[in-house]
Amino acid sequence: MLKKHTKGLSFLMAILLMMTLLSGCGGSQPAAPEAPAEVEAPAETETEADSADLTTDVVIIGAGGAGLAAAIEAHDAGKEVIVVEQMPIIGGNTLRATGGLNAAGTSSQEAAGIEDDADVHYEDTMKGGYELNDPSLVRILADEAGPAVEWLIGLGADLSDVGRLGGSSNNRSHRPTGGAPVGAHLVEVLRTSVEDRGIEIKINTKAVEILKEGNAVTGILVEDNKGDTYQISAKAVIVATGGFGANSDMFADYDASLTGFGSTNHPGADGVAILMAQAAGAALIDMEQIQTHPTVVPEKGYMITEAVRGNGAILINRNGERFTNEIGTRDVVSEAMLAQEGATGFLFFDEGIRESLSAIEGYIRQGFVTEAGSLEEMAELMDMDAAVLTATVEAYNAAVAAGNDEAFGRDDMPRTLETAGYYLIEVGPAVHHTMGGIHISPQAEVLDESGSPIPGLFAAGEVTGGIHGGNRLGGNALADLMVFGRIAGKSAAK
């Protein structure tokens, strides 16, 4: 066993480090991460530099949520595990997740008096994906998301707050108390569990090839930060690197309409592992299905969590008017946003919503929020017609009171907007999630072009395709990576 040492970085230090790397991601100009969450940072277990070949039972490419979940499950099944991560910190896009983790039938829902079940979660996911999803994968997602939440709670996660994100029929998006950002919290919980088990994570280590003998996978070739390459031989390889949302050339190749778009992704979401798996015989699916997130701060690139709208915020244009169902699916809301003057809109909310969601405090600290003590003051600050803005808010409050949004059909309006002060954040769409990727079986086996599993090769998380169809529901990404990360770990261990 190589000698190890542990280095703890604060979450803010990790975020700042990621921001310095943004301009260096080849062919892409990804956006900055979300406002820092107030949780302890994920620490890294970094091995000393050594270019000697290694051997293990399971090697995992990627130390985001899916990779860490897979590592824990494979270890707990009695296997030796090595995780390699090309970035200098662990967590990947999971660090940036704020909205929540969708799951039905959980103890947290029961405690809140929420009636929900996996069948409704399944139906919402299929509908949200325009029925382009693989039903067998969606069935597993819906059935196993609840157990995944309970597993995370057992590891020490706080998933007690339950809200609703766009496209869901029920409140099922799990996050920490007070609506705090969920992703960094889960990375910290998983990192602690990995560390407690003595699982080795090799940061600054890039997988460059999946090795095979005949049709069977035998390990990977990696490159360290000095440019030296070596092999990690393994009985099973799990690809858990995330999607290609940070690779502007790649996503524009699959959807030319996204040329020039920014991205909410961290620079490690470069799609290289998808091409590497394809070179090893993997089939790809749904690569043209790419999702934009409608509420990203222009030029800054910070994504504003969907939970702000889920907790009651509305979207208005430069005239002070609503223009869409705020909790519609992300593609629909993005399209409506692009149709507005300036191709942006404004999230509008009041003090009640601010108090309901602690994630908003980070946006205020970052300087993204315009604050006013009254609607008239807000209209003056934003050069809007005060009468129009007032009429918009009054009409929405009347719809909340009536339980019927005749204007746009919003069916979840948890509160009125009548508690001063008032707040605005300018937002617009950016590339957020790539629904396509490596084709997998329900056991997270990587499939070849004939639909047969490639022996020893598995994948989980955003690097895969087929689960979300034509559009991913908010909250389903974390469900996906936790459910199939766990499955990949168990399958690889077998």
Coordinates of C-alpha atoms in Angstrom, one line a residue:
M1 CA 0.0 0.0 0.0
L2 CA 1.4 3.4 -0.9
K3 CA 1.9 5.9 1.8
K4 CA -0.9 8.4 2.1
H5 CA -1.4 11.8 3.6
T6 CA -4.5 13.9 3.9
K7 CA -4.9 17.5 3.1
G8 CA -8.0 19.5 4.2
L9 CA -9.1 22.5 2.0
S10 CA -11.8 24.8 3.0
F11 CA -14.8 24.9 0.6
L12 CA -14.1 28.5 -0.4
M13 CA -10.5 27.6 -1.2
A14 CA -11.7 24.7 -3.4
I15 CA -14.1 27.0 -5.2
L16 CA -11.5 29.6 -5.8
L17 CA -9.1 26.9 -7.2
M18 CA -11.8 25.7 -9.6
M19 CA -12.4 29.3 -10.8
T20 CA -8.7 29.7 -11.6
L21 CA -8.9 26.6 -13.8
L22 CA -11.9 27.8 -15.9
S23 CA -10.0 29.6 -18.6
G24 CA -7.7 26.6 -19.2
C25 CA -10.3 24.1 -20.3
G26 CA -9.5 23.4 -23.9
G27 CA -12.1 24.6 -26.4
S28 CA -14.5 25.6 -23.7
Q29 CA -15.4 28.6 -21.6
P30 CA -17.4 27.0 -18.8
A31 CA -19.1 29.1 -16.2
A32 CA -18.1 29.7 -12.6
P33 CA -19.5 27.5 -9.9
E34 CA -22.5 28.4 -7.8
A35 CA -22.1 30.7 -4.8
P36 CA -20.1 28.9 -2.0
A37 CA -22.1 26.9 0.4
E38 CA -21.5 27.1 4.1
V39 CA -20.4 23.6 4.8
E40 CA -17.0 22.1 5.5
A41 CA -14.9 21.4 2.5
P42 CA -14.3 18.0 0.9
A43 CA -10.8 16.9 1.7
E44 CA -8.7 14.8 -0.6
T45 CA -6.7 11.7 0.1
E46 CA -3.6 12.2 -2.1
T47 CA -1.1 9.5 -2.7
E48 CA 2.6 10.4 -3.2
A49 CA 3.8 10.6 -6.7
D50 CA 4.7 7.2 -8.1
S51 CA 4.6 6.1 -11.7
A52 CA 4.8 2.4 -10.9
D53 CA 2.1 0.1 -12.2
L54 CA -0.6 -0.8 -9.7
T55 CA -3.1 -3.6 -9.3
T56 CA -6.5 -3.5 -7.6
D57 CA -9.9 -5.2 -7.8
V58 CA -12.0 -2.2 -8.9
V59 CA -10.7 1.1 -10.4
I60 CA -13.1 4.1 -10.6
I61 CA -12.5 7.0 -13.0
G62 CA -14.0 10.1 -11.4
A63 CA -14.4 11.2 -7.8
G64 CA -17.7 13.0 -8.0
G65 CA -20.9 11.7 -6.3
A66 CA -21.3 8.7 -8.5
G67 CA -17.7 7.6 -8.2
L68 CA -17.6 8.0 -4.5
A69 CA -20.9 6.1 -4.0
A70 CA -19.5 3.3 -6.2
A71 CA -16.3 3.2 -4.3
I72 CA -18.1 2.8 -1.0
E73 CA -20.3 0.0 -2.3
A74 CA -17.5 -1.9 -4.0
H75 CA -15.4 -1.6 -0.8
D76 CA -18.2 -2.8 1.4
A77 CA -18.6 -5.8 -0.9
G78 CA -15.1 -6.8 0.1
K79 CA -13.1 -5.4 -2.8
E80 CA -10.0 -3.3 -3.0
V81 CA -10.7 0.0 -4.7
I82 CA -8.7 2.8 -6.3
V83 CA -10.3 6.1 -7.5
V84 CA -8.6 8.4 -9.9
E85 CA -9.6 12.0 -10.4
Q86 CA -8.1 14.3 -13.0
M87 CA -8.9 17.5 -11.1
P88 CA -6.9 18.7 -8.0
I89 CA -10.0 18.4 -5.8
I90 CA -12.8 15.8 -5.6
G91 CA -16.5 16.4 -6.0
G92 CA -17.0 17.3 -9.7
N93 CA -20.3 18.9 -10.6
T94 CA -21.8 17.3 -7.4
L95 CA -20.2 20.1 -5.5
R96 CA -22.3 22.6 -7.4
A97 CA -25.7 20.9 -6.9
T98 CA -28.0 23.1 -4.7
G99 CA -31.6 22.2 -5.4
G100 CA -31.9 18.7 -4.0
L101 CA -32.1 14.9 -4.6
N102 CA -35.4 13.6 -5.9
A103 CA -36.7 10.5 -4.1
A104 CA -40.2 9.2 -3.2
G105 CA -41.4 7.3 -0.1
T106 CA -38.7 8.5 2.2
S107 CA -38.6 9.0 6.0
S108 CA -38.1 12.7 5.4
Q109 CA -41.3 12.9 3.3
E110 CA -43.1 10.9 5.9
A111 CA -42.0 13.3 8.7
A112 CA -43.2 16.2 6.6
G113 CA -46.6 14.6 5.9
I114 CA -45.9 14.3 2.2
E115 CA -47.6 11.5 0.3
D116 CA -45.5 10.3 -2.6
D117 CA -44.4 7.0 -4.2
A118 CA -42.0 5.7 -6.8
D119 CA -44.7 5.2 -9.4
V120 CA -45.4 9.0 -9.4
H121 CA -41.7 9.7 -9.6
Y122 CA -41.4 7.3 -12.5
E123 CA -44.3 9.0 -14.3
D124 CA -43.0 12.5 -13.7
T125 CA -39.5 11.5 -15.0
M126 CA -40.9 9.8 -18.2
K127 CA -43.2 12.8 -18.9
G128 CA -40.4 15.3 -18.2
G129 CA -38.1 13.4 -20.6
Y130 CA -40.8 13.4 -23.3
E131 CA -41.0 9.6 -23.1
L132 CA -37.6 9.3 -24.8
N133 CA -36.1 7.8 -21.6
D134 CA -35.3 4.1 -21.3
P135 CA -38.2 2.9 -19.1
S136 CA -36.1 0.1 -17.5
L137 CA -33.5 2.6 -16.2
V138 CA -36.2 5.1 -15.1
R139 CA -37.9 2.3 -13.2
I140 CA -34.7 1.6 -11.3
L141 CA -34.1 5.3 -10.7
A142 CA -37.5 5.8 -9.1
D143 CA -37.5 2.6 -7.1
E144 CA -34.0 3.0 -5.7
A145 CA -33.9 6.7 -5.1
G146 CA -35.7 6.4 -1.8
P147 CA -33.3 3.7 -0.5
A148 CA -30.4 5.8 -1.7
V149 CA -31.7 8.7 0.5
E150 CA -31.9 6.4 3.5
W151 CA -28.4 5.1 2.7
L152 CA -27.1 8.6 2.7
I153 CA -28.8 9.5 5.9
G154 CA -27.2 6.4 7.4
L155 CA -23.8 7.7 6.4
G156 CA -24.6 11.0 8.2
A157 CA -26.3 13.2 5.6
D158 CA -28.9 15.8 6.5
L159 CA -31.7 15.4 4.0
S160 CA -34.5 16.6 6.2
D161 CA -35.8 19.5 4.1
V162 CA -38.0 18.5 1.2
G163 CA -39.1 20.9 -1.6
R164 CA -40.3 20.7 -5.1
L165 CA -38.4 21.4 -8.4
G166 CA -39.8 21.9 -11.9
G167 CA -41.7 19.0 -13.5
S168 CA -42.4 17.1 -10.2
S169 CA -45.9 16.4 -9.0
N170 CA -44.9 16.2 -5.3
N171 CA -42.4 17.7 -3.0
R172 CA -39.6 15.1 -3.3
S173 CA -36.4 17.1 -3.6
H174 CA -34.3 16.4 -0.5
R175 CA -31.7 18.8 0.9
P176 CA -30.2 19.9 4.3
T177 CA -32.2 21.8 6.9
G178 CA -33.4 25.2 5.9
G179 CA -32.9 24.5 2.2
A180 CA -29.1 24.7 2.3
P181 CA -27.2 23.6 -0.8
V182 CA -27.1 19.8 -1.0
G183 CA -24.2 18.9 -3.3
A184 CA -21.2 20.0 -1.2
H185 CA -22.8 18.5 1.9
L186 CA -23.2 15.1 0.1
V187 CA -19.6 15.2 -1.1
E188 CA -18.4 15.8 2.4
V189 CA -20.4 12.9 3.7
L190 CA -19.2 10.6 1.0
R191 CA -15.6 11.8 1.3
T192 CA -15.7 11.1 5.0
S193 CA -17.1 7.6 4.4
V194 CA -14.4 6.9 1.8
E195 CA -11.7 8.1 4.1
D196 CA -13.0 6.1 7.0
R197 CA -12.7 3.0 4.8
G198 CA -9.2 3.7 3.7
I199 CA -10.1 3.9 0.0
E200 CA -7.4 5.5 -2.1
I201 CA -8.1 8.5 -4.2
K202 CA -5.4 9.7 -6.6
I203 CA -6.1 13.3 -7.6
N204 CA -4.4 15.1 -10.5
T205 CA -4.5 11.7 -12.2
K206 CA -6.1 11.5 -15.6
A207 CA -7.3 8.3 -17.2
V208 CA -6.2 8.2 -20.8
E209 CA -7.2 4.7 -22.0
I210 CA -9.4 1.8 -21.0
L211 CA -7.2 -1.4 -21.4
K212 CA -8.6 -4.6 -22.8
E213 CA -7.5 -8.2 -23.5
G214 CA -9.8 -9.5 -26.2
N215 CA -13.3 -8.2 -25.3
A216 CA -12.6 -8.0 -21.5
V217 CA -11.5 -4.9 -19.7
T218 CA -8.3 -5.3 -17.7
G219 CA -7.7 -1.8 -16.2
I220 CA -6.8 1.7 -17.3
L221 CA -3.8 3.7 -18.4
V222 CA -3.4 6.9 -16.4
E223 CA -1.2 10.0 -16.6
D224 CA -0.1 11.9 -13.5
N225 CA 0.4 15.7 -13.2
K226 CA 4.1 15.2 -14.2
G227 CA 3.1 13.7 -17.5
D228 CA 4.2 10.2 -16.5
T229 CA 1.9 7.3 -17.5
Y230 CA 1.4 4.0 -15.8
Q231 CA -1.2 1.2 -15.7
I232 CA -3.7 0.3 -13.0
S233 CA -4.8 -3.3 -13.6
A234 CA -8.2 -4.2 -12.3
K235 CA -10.9 -6.8 -12.7
A236 CA -13.5 -4.0 -13.2
V237 CA -13.5 -0.4 -14.3
I238 CA -16.2 2.1 -13.5
V239 CA -16.5 5.3 -15.6
A240 CA -18.0 8.1 -13.4
T241 CA -16.6 11.2 -14.9
G242 CA -19.7 13.3 -15.6
G243 CA -20.8 14.6 -18.9
F244 CA -19.5 17.0 -21.6
G245 CA -21.2 20.2 -20.6
A246 CA -17.9 22.0 -20.1
N247 CA -16.7 21.2 -23.7
S248 CA -18.3 23.9 -25.8
D249 CA -16.9 22.4 -29.0
M250 CA -18.4 19.0 -28.2
F251 CA -21.9 20.2 -27.2
A252 CA -22.1 22.5 -30.2
D253 CA -21.1 19.6 -32.5
Y254 CA -24.2 17.7 -31.2
D255 CA -26.5 20.8 -31.1
A256 CA -25.4 23.7 -33.3
S257 CA -28.0 26.0 -31.7
L258 CA -25.9 26.0 -28.5
T259 CA -22.9 27.5 -30.2
G260 CA -21.5 30.3 -28.1
F261 CA -23.5 29.3 -25.0
G262 CA -21.9 29.4 -21.5
S263 CA -22.0 26.5 -19.1
T264 CA -22.7 25.8 -15.5
N265 CA -20.2 22.9 -15.5
H266 CA -16.9 22.5 -13.8
P267 CA -13.9 22.2 -16.2
G268 CA -13.5 18.5 -15.6
A269 CA -16.8 17.8 -17.4
D270 CA -15.0 17.6 -20.7
G271 CA -16.5 14.5 -22.3
V272 CA -13.1 12.8 -22.8
A273 CA -14.1 9.7 -20.9
I274 CA -17.1 9.2 -23.1
L275 CA -14.9 9.1 -26.2
M276 CA -12.4 6.9 -24.3
A277 CA -15.2 4.4 -23.5
Q278 CA -16.4 4.6 -27.1
A279 CA -12.9 3.7 -28.2
A280 CA -13.1 0.6 -25.9
G281 CA -16.3 -0.5 -27.7
A282 CA -19.0 1.3 -25.8
A283 CA -22.2 2.4 -27.5
L284 CA -23.4 6.0 -27.0
I285 CA -27.1 7.1 -26.7
D286 CA -29.0 10.4 -26.8
M287 CA -25.9 12.5 -27.4
E288 CA -27.9 15.3 -29.0
Q289 CA -30.1 15.7 -25.9
I290 CA -28.5 18.7 -24.1
Q291 CA -30.2 20.7 -21.4
T292 CA -29.9 24.4 -20.7
H293 CA -30.6 25.7 -17.2
P294 CA -32.8 28.9 -17.3
T295 CA -31.6 30.7 -14.3
V296 CA -27.9 31.4 -14.6
V297 CA -26.4 34.9 -13.9
P298 CA -25.3 36.3 -17.2
E299 CA -21.6 36.7 -17.8
K300 CA -20.9 35.6 -14.2
G301 CA -22.1 32.1 -15.0
Y302 CA -23.4 31.3 -11.5
M303 CA -26.4 29.0 -11.5
I304 CA -29.3 30.1 -9.3
T305 CA -30.9 27.0 -7.9
E306 CA -34.3 26.0 -9.1
A307 CA -35.4 25.8 -5.5
V308 CA -35.8 29.6 -5.5
R309 CA -38.7 29.2 -8.0
G310 CA -39.8 26.0 -6.2
N311 CA -40.2 28.0 -3.0
G312 CA -42.4 30.6 -4.7
A313 CA -40.3 33.0 -6.8
I314 CA -41.7 34.3 -10.1
L315 CA -40.0 35.3 -13.4
I316 CA -40.6 38.7 -14.9
N317 CA -39.2 40.5 -17.9
R318 CA -38.0 44.0 -18.3
N319 CA -41.5 45.3 -18.4
G320 CA -42.2 43.8 -15.0
E321 CA -44.5 41.1 -16.4
R322 CA -44.6 37.3 -15.9
F323 CA -43.9 35.4 -19.1
T324 CA -44.0 31.6 -18.2
N325 CA -44.8 28.9 -15.7
E326 CA -41.8 29.2 -13.5
I327 CA -41.7 25.6 -12.5
G328 CA -42.1 24.2 -16.0
T329 CA -39.4 21.9 -17.4
R330 CA -36.1 23.6 -17.9
D331 CA -36.2 23.5 -21.7
V332 CA -39.6 25.2 -21.8
V333 CA -38.6 27.9 -19.3
S334 CA -35.2 28.5 -21.1
E335 CA -37.1 28.9 -24.4
A336 CA -39.5 31.4 -22.9
M337 CA -36.5 33.3 -21.4
L338 CA -34.7 33.5 -24.7
A339 CA -37.8 35.1 -26.3
Q340 CA -37.6 38.1 -23.9
E341 CA -35.9 41.3 -24.6
G342 CA -32.2 40.8 -23.9
A343 CA -32.7 37.0 -23.8
T344 CA -32.8 37.2 -20.0
G345 CA -35.4 37.7 -17.3
F346 CA -35.5 38.4 -13.5
L347 CA -36.2 36.2 -10.6
F348 CA -38.5 38.1 -8.3
F349 CA -39.1 37.1 -4.7
D350 CA -39.8 38.6 -1.3
E351 CA -38.5 38.3 2.3
G352 CA -40.6 35.3 3.0
I353 CA -38.9 33.3 0.2
R354 CA -35.5 34.6 1.3
E355 CA -36.2 33.3 4.8
S356 CA -37.4 29.9 3.4
L357 CA -34.1 29.1 1.6
S358 CA -30.7 29.6 3.1
A359 CA -29.0 29.2 -0.3
I360 CA -30.2 32.7 -1.2
E361 CA -27.8 34.2 1.3
G362 CA -24.9 33.2 -0.8
Y363 CA -26.3 35.0 -3.9
I364 CA -26.7 38.1 -1.8
R365 CA -23.2 37.9 -0.6
Q366 CA -22.0 37.5 -4.2
G367 CA -23.7 40.7 -5.2
F368 CA -26.2 39.1 -7.6
V369 CA -29.3 40.5 -5.9
T370 CA -31.0 43.8 -6.3
E371 CA -32.8 44.7 -3.0
A372 CA -35.7 47.2 -2.4
G373 CA -38.0 48.0 0.4
S374 CA -41.1 48.3 -1.7
L375 CA -42.4 47.5 -5.2
E376 CA -42.3 51.2 -6.1
E377 CA -38.6 51.4 -5.1
M378 CA -37.8 48.2 -7.0
A379 CA -39.5 49.6 -10.2
E380 CA -37.5 52.8 -9.9
L381 CA -34.2 50.9 -9.5
M382 CA -34.9 48.7 -12.5
D383 CA -36.5 51.4 -14.7
M384 CA -39.8 49.5 -14.8
D385 CA -43.3 50.9 -14.7
A386 CA -44.3 50.7 -11.1
A387 CA -48.0 50.2 -12.0
V388 CA -47.2 47.2 -14.2
L389 CA -44.9 45.5 -11.6
T390 CA -47.5 46.1 -8.9
A391 CA -50.3 44.6 -11.0
T392 CA -48.1 41.6 -11.8
V393 CA -47.4 40.9 -8.2
E394 CA -51.1 41.5 -7.2
A395 CA -52.3 39.1 -9.9
Y396 CA -49.9 36.4 -8.8
N397 CA -50.9 36.8 -5.2
A398 CA -54.6 36.5 -6.2
A399 CA -53.7 33.3 -8.2
V400 CA -52.1 31.9 -5.0
A401 CA -55.1 32.7 -2.9
A402 CA -57.4 31.2 -5.5
G403 CA -55.2 28.2 -6.1
N404 CA -55.5 28.7 -9.8
D405 CA -52.9 30.3 -12.1
E406 CA -55.0 31.1 -15.1
A407 CA -52.3 33.0 -16.8
F408 CA -49.6 30.3 -17.0
G409 CA -51.0 27.2 -15.4
R410 CA -48.5 27.0 -12.5
D411 CA -49.8 24.3 -10.2
D412 CA -47.5 24.8 -7.2
M413 CA -47.6 28.2 -5.6
P414 CA -46.5 27.8 -2.0
R415 CA -46.7 31.4 -0.9
T416 CA -47.7 34.9 -1.8
L417 CA -45.2 37.7 -2.6
E418 CA -46.2 40.4 -0.1
T419 CA -43.5 40.5 2.6
A420 CA -41.1 43.4 2.2
G421 CA -38.3 43.6 1.2
Y422 CA -38.2 42.6 -2.4
Y423 CA -35.4 41.0 -4.5
L424 CA -34.4 40.6 -8.1
I425 CA -31.7 38.5 -9.8
E426 CA -31.1 38.8 -13.5
V427 CA -30.9 35.3 -15.1
G428 CA -30.6 33.6 -18.5
P429 CA -30.0 30.1 -19.9
A430 CA -26.7 28.3 -20.1
V431 CA -25.8 24.7 -20.9
H432 CA -26.3 22.7 -17.7
H433 CA -26.7 18.9 -18.3
T434 CA -25.9 16.5 -21.1
M435 CA -28.5 13.7 -21.0
G436 CA -26.7 11.6 -23.5
G437 CA -23.6 9.4 -22.9
I438 CA -22.5 5.8 -22.5
H439 CA -25.3 3.2 -23.0
I440 CA -25.7 1.1 -19.9
S441 CA -27.8 -1.8 -18.7
P442 CA -30.0 -1.7 -15.5
Q443 CA -26.9 -3.3 -13.8
A444 CA -24.8 -0.3 -14.9
E445 CA -22.9 -2.5 -17.3
V446 CA -21.5 -0.7 -20.4
L447 CA -23.1 -2.0 -23.5
D448 CA -21.5 -2.3 -27.0
E449 CA -23.2 -1.5 -30.3
S450 CA -24.9 -4.9 -30.3
G451 CA -26.4 -4.3 -26.9
S452 CA -24.1 -6.8 -25.1
P453 CA -22.3 -5.9 -21.9
I454 CA -18.5 -5.3 -22.2
P455 CA -17.0 -7.6 -19.6
G456 CA -15.6 -5.7 -16.7
L457 CA -16.7 -2.2 -17.8
F458 CA -19.4 -0.2 -15.9
A459 CA -20.6 3.4 -15.8
A460 CA -22.7 5.7 -13.7
G461 CA -23.9 9.3 -13.5
E462 CA -24.0 12.0 -16.1
V463 CA -21.4 10.2 -18.2
T464 CA -24.3 7.7 -19.1
G465 CA -27.3 8.3 -21.3
G466 CA -30.9 7.0 -21.6
I467 CA -32.1 7.8 -18.1
H468 CA -33.4 11.4 -18.6
G469 CA -34.6 11.3 -22.2
G470 CA -35.1 14.7 -23.8
N471 CA -35.0 16.7 -20.6
R472 CA -33.8 16.1 -17.1
L473 CA -36.0 17.1 -14.1
G474 CA -34.3 19.2 -11.4
G475 CA -33.4 16.9 -8.6
N476 CA -33.0 13.8 -10.8
A477 CA -29.3 14.2 -11.4
L478 CA -28.3 13.5 -7.8
A479 CA -30.8 10.7 -7.7
D480 CA -29.3 9.3 -10.9
L481 CA -25.7 9.4 -9.7
M482 CA -26.4 8.0 -6.2
V483 CA -28.7 5.2 -7.5
F484 CA -26.5 4.1 -10.4
G485 CA -23.2 4.8 -8.6
R486 CA -24.3 2.4 -5.9
I487 CA -25.4 -0.2 -8.5
A488 CA -22.1 0.2 -10.4
G489 CA -20.1 -0.4 -7.3
K490 CA -22.1 -3.6 -6.4
S491 CA -22.0 -4.9 -10.0
A492 CA -18.3 -4.3 -10.4
A493 CA -17.7 -6.1 -7.1
K494 CA -19.3 -9.2 -8.5

